[in-house]
XYZ file of N, CA and C in Angstrom:
801
model
N -54.631 39.692 -6.115
C -54.178 41.062 -5.938
C -52.778 41.197 -6.517
N -52.520 42.377 -7.092
C -51.212 42.642 -7.682
C -50.838 44.097 -7.433
N -49.574 44.409 -7.716
C -49.054 45.741 -7.399
C -49.272 46.708 -8.553
N -48.938 47.958 -8.282
C -49.073 49.008 -9.268
C -47.865 49.119 -10.169
N -47.751 50.235 -10.848
C -46.695 50.460 -11.822
C -45.327 50.421 -11.145
N -44.458 49.564 -11.661
C -43.091 49.402 -11.162
C -43.041 48.750 -9.781
N -44.145 48.160 -9.348
C -44.154 47.482 -8.052
C -44.027 45.981 -8.202
N -43.543 45.330 -7.161
C -43.456 43.874 -7.107
C -44.158 43.385 -5.850
N -44.566 42.133 -5.868
C -45.434 41.612 -4.809
C -44.770 41.588 -3.434
N -43.434 41.509 -3.394
C -42.741 41.479 -2.102
C -42.749 42.831 -1.394
N -43.037 43.897 -2.129
C -42.857 45.249 -1.599
C -44.199 45.879 -1.222
N -44.389 46.131 0.061
C -45.529 46.854 0.620
C -46.849 46.088 0.631
N -46.983 45.031 -0.176
C -48.252 44.315 -0.232
C -48.390 43.153 0.750
N -47.294 42.494 1.182
C -47.473 41.399 2.137
C -48.269 41.757 3.393
N -48.130 42.971 3.970
C -48.978 43.276 5.131
C -50.467 43.263 4.811
N -50.849 43.689 3.620
C -52.250 43.604 3.215
C -52.688 42.140 3.130
N -51.881 41.347 2.420
C -52.232 39.941 2.234
C -52.341 39.219 3.577
N -51.393 39.513 4.480
C -51.399 38.852 5.785
C -52.646 39.213 6.592
N -53.028 40.473 6.565
C -54.201 40.890 7.329
C -55.490 40.331 6.721
N -55.536 40.259 5.405
C -56.699 39.623 4.775
C -56.795 38.158 5.200
N -55.645 37.484 5.214
C -55.644 36.071 5.579
C -56.051 35.889 7.039
N -55.553 36.755 7.900
C -55.932 36.684 9.309
C -57.431 36.882 9.490
N -58.040 37.641 8.591
C -59.483 37.903 8.666
C -60.307 36.784 8.050
N -59.622 35.764 7.517
C -60.328 34.600 7.007
C -60.419 34.487 5.499
N -59.712 35.366 4.785
C -59.757 35.344 3.325
C -58.520 34.657 2.752
N -58.724 33.854 1.713
C -57.596 33.332 0.948
C -57.119 34.431 0.000
N -55.817 34.503 -0.199
C -55.239 35.584 -1.010
C -54.312 34.996 -2.059
N -54.477 35.432 -3.301
C -53.520 35.130 -4.362
C -52.828 36.441 -4.720
N -51.601 36.585 -4.246
C -50.793 37.778 -4.495
C -49.737 37.425 -5.530
N -49.740 38.121 -6.660
C -48.834 37.746 -7.742
C -48.158 38.973 -8.340
N -46.981 38.727 -8.941
C -46.306 39.763 -9.720
C -46.974 39.886 -11.080
N -47.125 41.112 -11.545
C -47.623 41.312 -12.897
C -46.664 40.716 -13.918
N -47.200 40.339 -15.067
C -46.350 39.809 -16.136
C -45.188 40.776 -16.398
N -44.034 40.207 -16.686
C -42.806 40.949 -16.990
C -42.123 41.533 -15.758
N -42.692 41.312 -14.586
C -42.155 41.918 -13.364
C -41.834 40.854 -12.314
N -40.828 41.137 -11.501
C -40.515 40.297 -10.354
C -40.299 38.850 -10.725
N -41.016 37.962 -10.040
C -40.874 36.522 -10.259
C -41.732 36.000 -11.407
N -42.590 36.835 -11.963
C -43.420 36.380 -13.079
C -42.615 36.358 -14.375
N -43.048 35.479 -15.271
C -42.403 35.401 -16.568
C -42.928 36.520 -17.468
N -42.379 36.586 -18.670
C -42.872 37.544 -19.652
C -41.809 38.503 -20.124
N -41.932 38.885 -21.358
C -41.053 39.858 -21.995
C -41.912 40.917 -22.679
N -41.399 42.125 -22.792
C -40.106 42.643 -22.328
C -40.107 42.812 -20.804
N -38.976 42.606 -20.189
C -38.891 42.749 -18.756
C -39.169 44.195 -18.348
N -39.866 44.304 -17.226
C -40.195 45.581 -16.595
C -40.925 46.536 -17.554
N -41.787 45.941 -18.366
C -42.702 46.720 -19.195
C -44.129 46.423 -18.755
N -44.908 47.467 -18.543
C -46.303 47.314 -18.136
C -47.218 47.680 -19.292
N -48.188 46.813 -19.524
C -49.195 47.044 -20.551
C -50.552 46.785 -19.917
N -51.293 47.834 -19.609
C -52.555 47.632 -18.882
C -53.547 46.736 -19.595
N -53.567 46.776 -20.921
C -54.525 45.944 -21.655
C -54.289 44.462 -21.378
N -53.036 44.073 -21.188
C -52.708 42.683 -20.881
C -52.869 42.389 -19.391
N -52.456 43.330 -18.560
C -52.556 43.112 -17.116
C -54.006 42.995 -16.665
N -54.894 43.701 -17.338
C -56.315 43.608 -16.982
C -56.844 42.196 -17.199
N -56.499 41.597 -18.337
C -56.995 40.246 -18.605
C -56.269 39.206 -17.766
N -55.099 39.545 -17.234
C -54.406 38.622 -16.333
C -55.210 38.389 -15.058
N -56.033 39.354 -14.670
C -56.902 39.130 -13.507
C -57.857 37.965 -13.762
N -58.357 37.850 -14.993
C -59.247 36.734 -15.303
C -58.517 35.406 -15.126
N -57.260 35.364 -15.568
C -56.477 34.130 -15.455
C -56.129 33.828 -14.004
N -55.864 34.880 -13.222
C -55.608 34.684 -11.797
C -56.848 34.113 -11.108
N -58.013 34.619 -11.478
C -59.279 34.082 -10.953
C -59.393 32.602 -11.299
N -59.167 32.276 -12.562
C -59.320 30.892 -13.009
C -58.367 29.955 -12.283
N -57.167 30.449 -11.984
C -56.217 29.622 -11.231
C -56.634 29.515 -9.768
N -57.017 30.631 -9.181
C -57.324 30.637 -7.747
C -58.437 29.658 -7.395
N -59.442 29.535 -8.254
C -60.577 28.673 -7.913
C -60.238 27.187 -8.035
N -59.039 26.872 -8.531
C -58.605 25.472 -8.545
C -57.949 25.079 -7.227
N -57.680 26.041 -6.354
C -56.986 25.779 -5.102
C -57.962 25.307 -4.030
N -57.495 24.445 -3.126
C -58.378 23.935 -2.071
C -58.922 25.064 -1.196
N -60.202 24.964 -0.875
C -60.812 25.907 0.054
C -61.234 27.229 -0.546
N -61.044 27.425 -1.851
C -61.425 28.687 -2.487
C -62.822 28.554 -3.079
N -63.700 29.457 -2.672
C -65.097 29.450 -3.125
C -65.236 30.352 -4.343
N -65.541 29.823 -5.507
C -65.638 30.653 -6.716
C -66.780 31.661 -6.680
N -67.696 31.490 -5.719
C -68.818 32.410 -5.602
C -68.558 33.542 -4.609
N -67.329 33.577 -4.063
C -66.980 34.626 -3.098
C -65.590 35.189 -3.421
N -65.474 35.740 -4.595
C -64.192 36.227 -5.074
C -64.216 37.748 -5.228
N -63.047 38.365 -5.037
C -62.915 39.812 -5.217
C -61.631 40.106 -5.976
N -61.633 41.201 -6.712
C -60.411 41.730 -7.319
C -59.922 42.905 -6.478
N -58.595 42.970 -6.303
C -57.967 44.030 -5.502
C -56.828 44.628 -6.306
N -56.753 45.953 -6.346
C -55.662 46.593 -7.063
C -55.290 47.920 -6.433
N -54.037 48.304 -6.619
C -53.535 49.553 -6.069
C -52.825 50.355 -7.137
N -53.057 51.646 -7.165
C -52.409 52.536 -8.121
C -52.675 52.055 -9.557
N -51.635 51.678 -10.307
C -51.838 51.247 -11.689
C -52.700 49.980 -11.753
N -52.474 49.047 -10.828
C -53.310 47.846 -10.836
C -54.719 48.147 -10.334
N -54.874 49.237 -9.583
C -56.220 49.679 -9.248
C -56.985 50.062 -10.499
N -56.284 50.726 -11.420
C -56.892 51.028 -12.706
C -57.193 49.775 -13.501
N -56.287 48.794 -13.414
C -56.533 47.523 -14.108
C -57.778 46.832 -13.558
N -57.986 46.939 -12.253
C -59.173 46.325 -11.656
C -60.442 47.037 -12.125
N -60.363 48.350 -12.370
C -61.535 49.032 -12.917
C -61.986 48.333 -14.191
N -61.028 48.086 -15.088
C -61.363 47.420 -16.351
C -61.823 45.980 -16.115
N -61.056 45.244 -15.291
C -61.375 43.831 -15.081
C -62.738 43.648 -14.421
N -63.029 44.466 -13.415
C -64.298 44.357 -12.708
C -65.468 44.846 -13.559
N -65.178 45.746 -14.492
C -66.231 46.217 -15.380
C -66.707 45.121 -16.324
N -65.816 44.183 -16.622
C -66.124 43.133 -17.592
C -66.493 41.811 -16.926
N -65.758 41.457 -15.881
C -65.898 40.141 -15.261
C -66.895 40.188 -14.107
N -68.083 39.674 -14.338
C -69.133 39.706 -13.323
C -69.144 38.437 -12.462
N -68.107 37.632 -12.547
C -67.994 36.489 -11.642
C -67.656 36.940 -10.233
N -66.951 38.075 -10.116
C -66.521 38.528 -8.800
C -67.683 39.147 -8.041
N -67.543 39.170 -6.714
C -68.598 39.699 -5.860
C -68.223 41.030 -5.219
N -66.982 41.497 -5.437
C -66.560 42.781 -4.887
C -65.267 43.214 -5.575
N -65.024 44.530 -5.560
C -63.785 45.082 -6.104
C -63.269 46.152 -5.157
N -61.955 46.095 -4.878
C -61.302 47.078 -4.022
C -60.192 47.742 -4.830
N -60.239 49.065 -4.920
C -59.188 49.801 -5.622
C -58.718 50.941 -4.728
N -57.409 51.087 -4.601
C -56.884 52.184 -3.792
C -55.958 53.049 -4.647
N -56.086 54.352 -4.465
C -55.359 55.371 -5.243
C -55.220 54.970 -6.706
N -56.335 54.635 -7.375
C -56.235 53.993 -8.682
C -55.871 54.946 -9.821
N -54.985 54.492 -10.698
C -54.765 55.183 -11.963
C -56.084 55.185 -12.714
N -56.446 56.313 -13.296
C -57.750 56.379 -13.948
C -57.754 57.189 -15.236
N -56.623 57.844 -15.562
C -56.591 58.657 -16.776
C -55.172 58.778 -17.318
N -54.928 58.174 -18.476
C -53.643 58.339 -19.128
C -53.415 59.782 -19.553
N -54.486 60.463 -19.920
C -54.361 61.866 -20.300
C -53.836 62.699 -19.141
N -54.413 62.493 -17.954
C -53.973 63.248 -16.791
C -52.559 62.856 -16.369
N -52.298 61.547 -16.358
C -50.987 61.073 -15.894
C -49.872 61.501 -16.842
N -50.173 61.605 -18.140
C -49.139 61.932 -19.113
C -48.692 63.386 -19.041
N -49.401 64.222 -18.301
C -48.969 65.605 -18.145
C -47.575 65.683 -17.533
N -47.228 64.658 -16.749
C -45.913 64.650 -16.094
C -44.774 64.376 -17.066
N -45.094 63.805 -18.236
C -44.019 63.509 -19.194
C -44.397 63.921 -20.615
N -45.263 64.905 -20.749
C -45.758 65.284 -22.065
C -44.643 65.769 -23.002
N -43.594 66.379 -22.449
C -42.502 66.848 -23.300
C -41.657 65.705 -23.846
N -41.817 64.512 -23.274
C -41.024 63.364 -23.716
C -41.811 62.391 -24.592
N -43.071 62.716 -24.873
C -43.903 61.804 -25.673
C -43.313 61.543 -27.063
N -42.778 62.550 -27.763
C -42.172 62.254 -29.073
C -41.066 61.203 -28.993
N -40.344 61.165 -27.888
C -39.269 60.183 -27.727
C -39.813 58.753 -27.649
N -41.041 58.605 -27.188
C -41.632 57.268 -27.077
C -41.867 56.666 -28.459
N -42.260 57.496 -29.403
C -42.458 57.009 -30.769
C -41.122 56.755 -31.465
N -40.128 57.569 -31.138
C -38.786 57.330 -31.670
C -38.239 56.004 -31.137
N -38.513 55.731 -29.868
C -38.093 54.457 -29.276
C -38.755 53.293 -29.982
N -40.018 53.444 -30.288
C -40.750 52.374 -30.990
C -40.129 52.095 -32.357
N -39.700 53.142 -33.036
C -39.053 52.971 -34.340
C -37.717 52.242 -34.196
N -36.986 52.566 -33.147
C -35.702 51.890 -32.917
C -35.914 50.411 -32.600
N -36.946 50.107 -31.839
C -37.255 48.703 -31.525
C -37.549 47.936 -32.807
N -38.331 48.531 -33.690
C -38.668 47.881 -34.957
C -37.428 47.636 -35.811
N -36.404 48.468 -35.606
C -35.158 48.319 -36.352
C -34.193 47.340 -35.678
N -34.654 46.727 -34.565
C -33.834 45.720 -33.902
C -32.969 46.229 -32.772
N -33.139 47.478 -32.385
C -32.346 48.041 -31.296
C -33.003 47.764 -29.939
N -32.230 47.841 -28.852
C -32.792 47.590 -27.516
C -33.849 48.631 -27.151
N -34.764 48.233 -26.298
C -35.801 49.145 -25.828
C -35.201 50.213 -24.916
N -35.715 51.428 -25.052
C -35.300 52.492 -24.159
C -35.862 52.294 -22.763
N -35.209 52.927 -21.797
C -35.617 52.793 -20.403
C -35.830 54.160 -19.772
N -36.707 54.190 -18.771
C -36.963 55.380 -17.979
C -36.782 55.005 -16.508
N -35.948 55.714 -15.747
C -35.829 55.408 -14.317
C -37.163 55.579 -13.600
N -37.378 54.775 -12.575
C -38.625 54.890 -11.796
C -38.573 56.083 -10.850
N -37.495 56.203 -10.105
C -37.361 57.276 -9.125
C -36.058 58.024 -9.359
N -35.944 59.185 -8.766
C -34.764 60.030 -8.912
C -33.510 59.301 -8.423
N -32.355 59.629 -8.987
C -31.123 58.927 -8.608
C -30.585 59.301 -7.234
N -31.017 60.446 -6.700
C -30.492 60.885 -5.409
C -31.491 61.826 -4.744
N -31.226 62.106 -3.471
C -32.138 62.921 -2.676
C -32.276 64.331 -3.240
N -31.170 64.904 -3.672
C -31.213 66.269 -4.189
C -32.123 66.377 -5.410
N -32.010 65.437 -6.322
C -32.868 65.440 -7.510
C -34.333 65.261 -7.122
N -34.576 64.404 -6.141
C -35.949 64.170 -5.697
C -36.542 65.422 -5.051
N -35.717 66.160 -4.333
C -36.208 67.366 -3.662
C -36.619 68.444 -4.655
N -35.938 68.506 -5.781
C -36.308 69.489 -6.803
C -37.471 69.002 -7.660
N -37.642 67.673 -7.741
C -38.726 67.107 -8.540
C -38.556 67.296 -10.026
N -37.332 67.516 -10.472
C -37.099 67.848 -11.874
C -36.472 66.718 -12.680
N -36.169 65.601 -12.054
C -35.511 64.506 -12.767
C -36.463 63.889 -13.793
N -35.954 63.509 -14.980
C -36.800 62.882 -16.006
C -37.053 61.409 -15.702
N -37.853 61.162 -14.678
C -38.117 59.808 -14.201
C -39.626 59.602 -14.098
N -40.020 58.372 -13.826
C -41.443 58.040 -13.746
C -42.124 58.734 -12.571
N -41.483 58.689 -11.412
C -42.010 59.315 -10.191
C -40.970 60.302 -9.678
N -41.005 61.566 -10.100
C -39.910 62.493 -9.794
C -39.925 63.104 -8.399
N -41.021 62.956 -7.652
C -41.162 63.715 -6.412
C -40.496 63.037 -5.226
N -40.285 63.822 -4.184
C -39.612 63.345 -2.971
C -40.422 62.262 -2.268
N -41.734 62.394 -2.250
C -42.590 61.402 -1.593
C -42.364 60.019 -2.193
N -42.294 59.947 -3.515
C -42.053 58.659 -4.175
C -40.659 58.145 -3.865
N -39.676 59.021 -3.934
C -38.279 58.633 -3.664
C -38.158 58.003 -2.278
N -38.754 58.632 -1.305
C -38.682 58.118 0.069
C -39.507 56.842 0.229
N -40.600 56.743 -0.519
C -41.503 55.598 -0.357
C -40.964 54.323 -0.964
N -40.029 54.435 -1.921
C -39.421 53.249 -2.511
C -38.277 52.706 -1.651
N -38.025 53.340 -0.525
C -36.985 52.857 0.376
C -37.296 51.436 0.829
N -36.330 50.548 0.662
C -36.497 49.162 1.084
C -36.858 48.211 -0.024
N -37.098 48.709 -1.217
C -37.535 47.799 -2.278
C -36.420 46.840 -2.701
N -35.160 47.285 -2.586
C -34.059 46.398 -2.960
C -33.861 45.284 -1.924
N -34.322 45.499 -0.708
C -34.124 44.527 0.366
C -35.357 43.675 0.644
N -36.424 43.839 -0.148
C -37.691 43.176 0.184
C -37.732 41.706 -0.233
N -36.760 41.260 -1.019
C -36.709 39.855 -1.407
C -37.150 39.571 -2.817
N -37.604 40.583 -3.537
C -38.046 40.386 -4.913
C -37.012 40.869 -5.917
N -37.321 40.657 -7.177
C -36.438 41.073 -8.271
C -36.929 42.412 -8.803
N -36.088 43.448 -8.673
C -36.491 44.786 -9.084
C -35.284 45.614 -9.455
N -35.418 46.372 -10.528
C -34.412 47.353 -10.909
C -35.103 48.683 -11.147
N -34.355 49.758 -11.041
C -34.919 51.104 -11.069
C -35.142 51.603 -12.504
N -36.061 50.949 -13.218
C -36.418 51.422 -14.555
C -37.683 50.709 -15.049
N -38.341 51.362 -15.985
C -39.382 50.745 -16.803
C -39.004 51.004 -18.251
N -39.592 50.263 -19.161
C -39.355 50.545 -20.572
C -40.074 51.836 -20.975
N -39.532 52.516 -21.971
C -40.208 53.707 -22.481
C -41.595 53.382 -23.029
N -41.737 52.181 -23.568
C -43.034 51.814 -24.126
C -44.102 51.691 -23.046
N -43.692 51.507 -21.802
C -44.650 51.528 -20.702
C -45.390 52.859 -20.674
N -44.649 53.942 -20.859
C -45.299 55.255 -20.845
C -46.228 55.440 -22.042
N -45.870 54.875 -23.183
C -46.775 54.939 -24.326
C -48.050 54.151 -24.038
N -47.895 53.006 -23.383
C -49.080 52.223 -22.992
C -49.961 52.990 -22.017
N -49.335 53.765 -21.144
C -50.089 54.545 -20.169
C -50.983 55.579 -20.839
N -50.544 56.108 -21.973
C -51.297 57.148 -22.660
C -52.681 56.675 -23.086
N -52.817 55.376 -23.335
C -54.061 54.819 -23.850
C -55.027 54.396 -22.747
N -54.649 54.622 -21.513
C -55.367 54.055 -20.368
C -56.331 55.084 -19.785
N -57.632 54.831 -19.874
C -58.641 55.757 -19.345
C -59.661 54.991 -18.507
N -59.238 54.602 -17.311
C -60.100 53.806 -16.447
C -61.401 54.486 -16.079
N -61.383 55.822 -15.968
C -62.609 56.513 -15.567
C -63.740 56.298 -16.567
N -63.380 55.972 -17.800
C -64.402 55.760 -18.828
C -65.103 54.414 -18.682
N -64.536 53.529 -17.851
C -65.106 52.195 -17.658
C -65.708 51.997 -16.270
N -65.438 52.909 -15.364
C -65.749 52.644 -13.960
C -67.249 52.484 -13.716
N -68.093 53.118 -14.522
C -69.537 52.987 -14.332
C -70.017 51.568 -14.605
N -69.211 50.800 -15.347
C -69.616 49.437 -15.699
C -69.280 48.409 -14.615
N -68.610 48.837 -13.542
C -68.364 47.902 -12.431
C -69.690 47.485 -11.791
N -70.600 48.412 -11.661
C -71.920 48.091 -11.097
C -72.595 47.002 -11.945
N -73.316 46.094 -11.273
C -73.760 46.113 -9.870
C -72.795 45.475 -8.873
N -71.563 45.180 -9.291
C -70.587 44.648 -8.342
C -70.233 45.729 -7.325
N -70.287 45.441 -6.024
C -69.936 46.439 -5.010
C -68.480 46.893 -5.151
N -68.272 48.200 -5.035
C -66.953 48.806 -5.215
C -66.546 49.582 -3.978
N -65.312 49.349 -3.515
C -64.690 50.193 -2.495
C -63.521 50.914 -3.150
N -63.519 52.240 -3.066
C -62.435 53.046 -3.622
C -61.787 53.836 -2.501
N -60.484 53.607 -2.329
C -59.702 54.291 -1.297
C -58.975 55.457 -1.956
N -59.239 56.681 -1.472
C -58.691 57.883 -2.102
C -57.836 58.661 -1.100
N -56.519 58.777 -1.347
C -55.683 59.624 -0.485
C -56.015 61.096 -0.716
N -56.096 61.852 0.353
C -56.524 63.238 0.247
C -55.487 64.191 -0.282
N -54.219 63.745 -0.355
C -53.150 64.617 -0.849
C -52.285 63.848 -1.850
N -52.943 63.225 -2.816
C -52.248 62.399 -3.804
C -51.744 63.273 -4.946
N -50.434 63.315 -5.128
C -49.831 64.099 -6.203
C -49.436 63.211 -7.381
N -49.425 61.904 -7.192
C -49.027 60.975 -8.252
C -50.216 60.686 -9.164
N -51.286 60.178 -8.576
C -52.583 60.105 -9.264
C -53.453 61.116 -8.532
N -53.679 62.249 -9.106
C -54.237 63.361 -8.342
C -55.538 62.988 -7.630
N -55.661 63.501 -6.426
C -56.878 63.275 -5.651
C -58.110 63.719 -6.438
N -58.001 64.851 -7.101
C -59.159 65.370 -7.853
C -59.596 64.415 -8.950
N -58.638 63.789 -9.655
C -59.013 62.852 -10.720
C -59.671 61.608 -10.153
N -59.248 61.183 -8.967
C -59.868 60.022 -8.337
C -61.294 60.336 -7.898
N -61.509 61.538 -7.380
C -62.860 61.925 -6.969
C -63.797 62.011 -8.170
N -63.281 62.508 -9.289
C -64.093 62.556 -10.510
C -64.466 61.142 -10.947
N -63.478 60.234 -10.908
C -63.746 58.846 -11.299
C -64.777 58.206 -10.385
N -64.645 58.442 -9.078
C -65.612 57.870 -8.135
C -67.017 58.399 -8.420
N -67.091 59.662 -8.795
C -68.386 60.243 -9.119
C -69.050 59.573 -10.309
N -68.240 59.006 -11.216
C -68.787 58.331 -12.393
C -69.216 56.898 -12.080
N -68.682 56.338 -10.990
C -69.070 54.974 -10.612
C -70.523 54.959 -10.165
N -71.190 53.839 -10.390
C -72.585 53.688 -10.001
C -72.699 52.865 -8.725
N -73.794 52.992 -8.071
C -74.051 52.214 -6.854
C -74.165 50.727 -7.203
N -73.776 49.850 -6.259
C -73.312 50.143 -4.908
C -71.827 50.490 -4.884
N -71.503 51.582 -4.238
C -70.109 52.019 -4.142
C -69.868 52.641 -2.779
N -68.613 52.591 -2.360
C -68.225 53.113 -1.052
C -66.863 53.770 -1.189
N -66.665 54.887 -0.520
C -65.390 55.586 -0.550
C -64.774 55.646 0.838
N -63.466 55.395 0.890
C -62.684 55.710 2.082
C -61.757 56.851 1.699
N -61.999 58.030 2.259
C -61.172 59.207 1.964
C -60.176 59.385 3.097
N -58.904 59.323 2.760
C -57.837 59.404 3.755
C -57.251 60.816 3.753
N -57.738 61.632 4.629
C -57.366 63.038 4.695
C -55.853 63.216 4.822
N -55.301 64.075 3.994
C -53.881 64.461 4.012
C -52.912 63.354 3.607
N -53.402 62.199 3.232
C -52.516 61.092 2.857
C -51.981 61.287 1.444
N -50.688 60.962 1.265
C -50.092 60.951 -0.055
C -50.312 59.606 -0.731
N -49.893 59.527 -1.990
C -50.134 58.323 -2.788
C -49.591 57.074 -2.118
N -48.385 57.153 -1.569
C -47.731 55.977 -1.013
C -47.969 55.803 0.485
N -48.737 56.696 1.091
C -48.999 56.591 2.529
C -49.989 55.484 2.862
N -50.738 55.009 1.857
C -51.771 54.003 2.124
C -51.167 52.670 2.559
N -49.852 52.493 2.399
C -49.211 51.204 2.658
C -48.600 51.086 4.059
N -48.520 52.179 4.793
C -47.736 52.147 6.027
C -48.421 52.904 7.163
N -48.036 52.509 8.384
C -48.373 53.277 9.569
C -49.847 53.372 9.884
N -50.209 54.482 10.513
C -51.581 54.681 10.980
C -52.568 54.727 9.827
N -52.125 55.271 8.692
C -53.019 55.345 7.527
C -53.293 53.943 6.994
N -52.260 53.103 6.983
C -52.480 51.709 6.592
C -53.497 51.046 7.508
N -53.405 51.283 8.803
C -54.318 50.649 9.748
C -55.764 51.056 9.470
N -55.998 52.328 9.220
C -57.353 52.777 8.877
C -57.801 52.162 7.560
N -56.878 52.094 6.637
C -57.168 51.572 5.309
C -57.544 50.096 5.354
N -56.717 49.289 5.993
C -56.941 47.845 5.983
C -58.199 47.489 6.768
N -58.496 48.226 7.830
C -59.719 47.955 8.588
C -60.953 48.160 7.711
N -60.965 49.270 6.969
C -62.115 49.543 6.113
C -62.232 48.501 5.004
N -61.105 48.068 4.472
C -61.141 47.073 3.402
C -61.660 45.728 3.907
N -61.197 45.325 5.077
C -61.664 44.054 5.641
C -63.151 44.115 5.952
N -63.599 45.218 6.514
C -65.030 45.371 6.812
C -65.851 45.284 5.531
N -65.377 45.920 4.478
C -66.081 45.901 3.194
C -66.144 44.487 2.634
N -65.025 43.780 2.662
C -64.992 42.432 2.104
C -65.839 41.465 2.926
N -65.831 41.616 4.231
C -66.689 40.781 5.064
C -68.160 41.002 4.739
N -68.503 42.241 4.480
C -69.907 42.554 4.192
C -70.379 41.947 2.879
N -69.440 41.818 1.915
C -69.873 41.396 0.580
C -69.422 39.995 0.180
N -68.527 39.402 0.962
C -68.057 38.065 0.601
C -68.464 36.979 1.587
N -68.883 37.353 2.761
C -69.136 36.333 3.779
C -70.615 36.190 4.112
N -71.466 36.983 3.512
C -72.905 36.894 3.805
C -73.613 36.009 2.784
């Protein structure tokens, strides 16, 4: 399991990993390449095409560990990594289950938030080719006032995201408030909904927040509709994108995920 866009493994995911372990599952929780404790350059740049295949390598490593059964493996992803799992699970039929929560599923839809800045991404690419440093985009607004207006030119401009990143500097991982501009160009090419039907016949659990403004709830429902059986949905009424990680919503979420994994990995 790995985190979403601009996330690191120390932040918000340890409670998931701990509860899975308490339920009897071994967990390999890792930072995506270029992020946190993982190696890779450029730092803090996400490329879904590479992150998707990293799941295959994580699988190959995990099955070398004591007590890990290669015939009872699952891929887990959240937000951007949820989209990566769509691709990975569509191709890799070694796994026996896939869990995705609030998954990124359309670069076209997601790019609406920064469509006026797309020309700058190509200009940045030209500067990189000329030997200049890569451009950066802040992840969240610099202050509460900017977040309240939702107008800051950042990756996640809304107040919900600003408040949800609280504690990331104290979580114990390596994180700074930016991604490379090329990350957004990579996002444009990402259309997970076009692959989701290929996850079958691997069982799929998709967790959809009912009030997701980051990856719109409507786009997730459309993607789920394209998935083939066997599939299961957990719809979290009124939940925002980042609510799946905390509090009562987390409790409902993790219970459903554990029940799903027990049904498909332990029988």
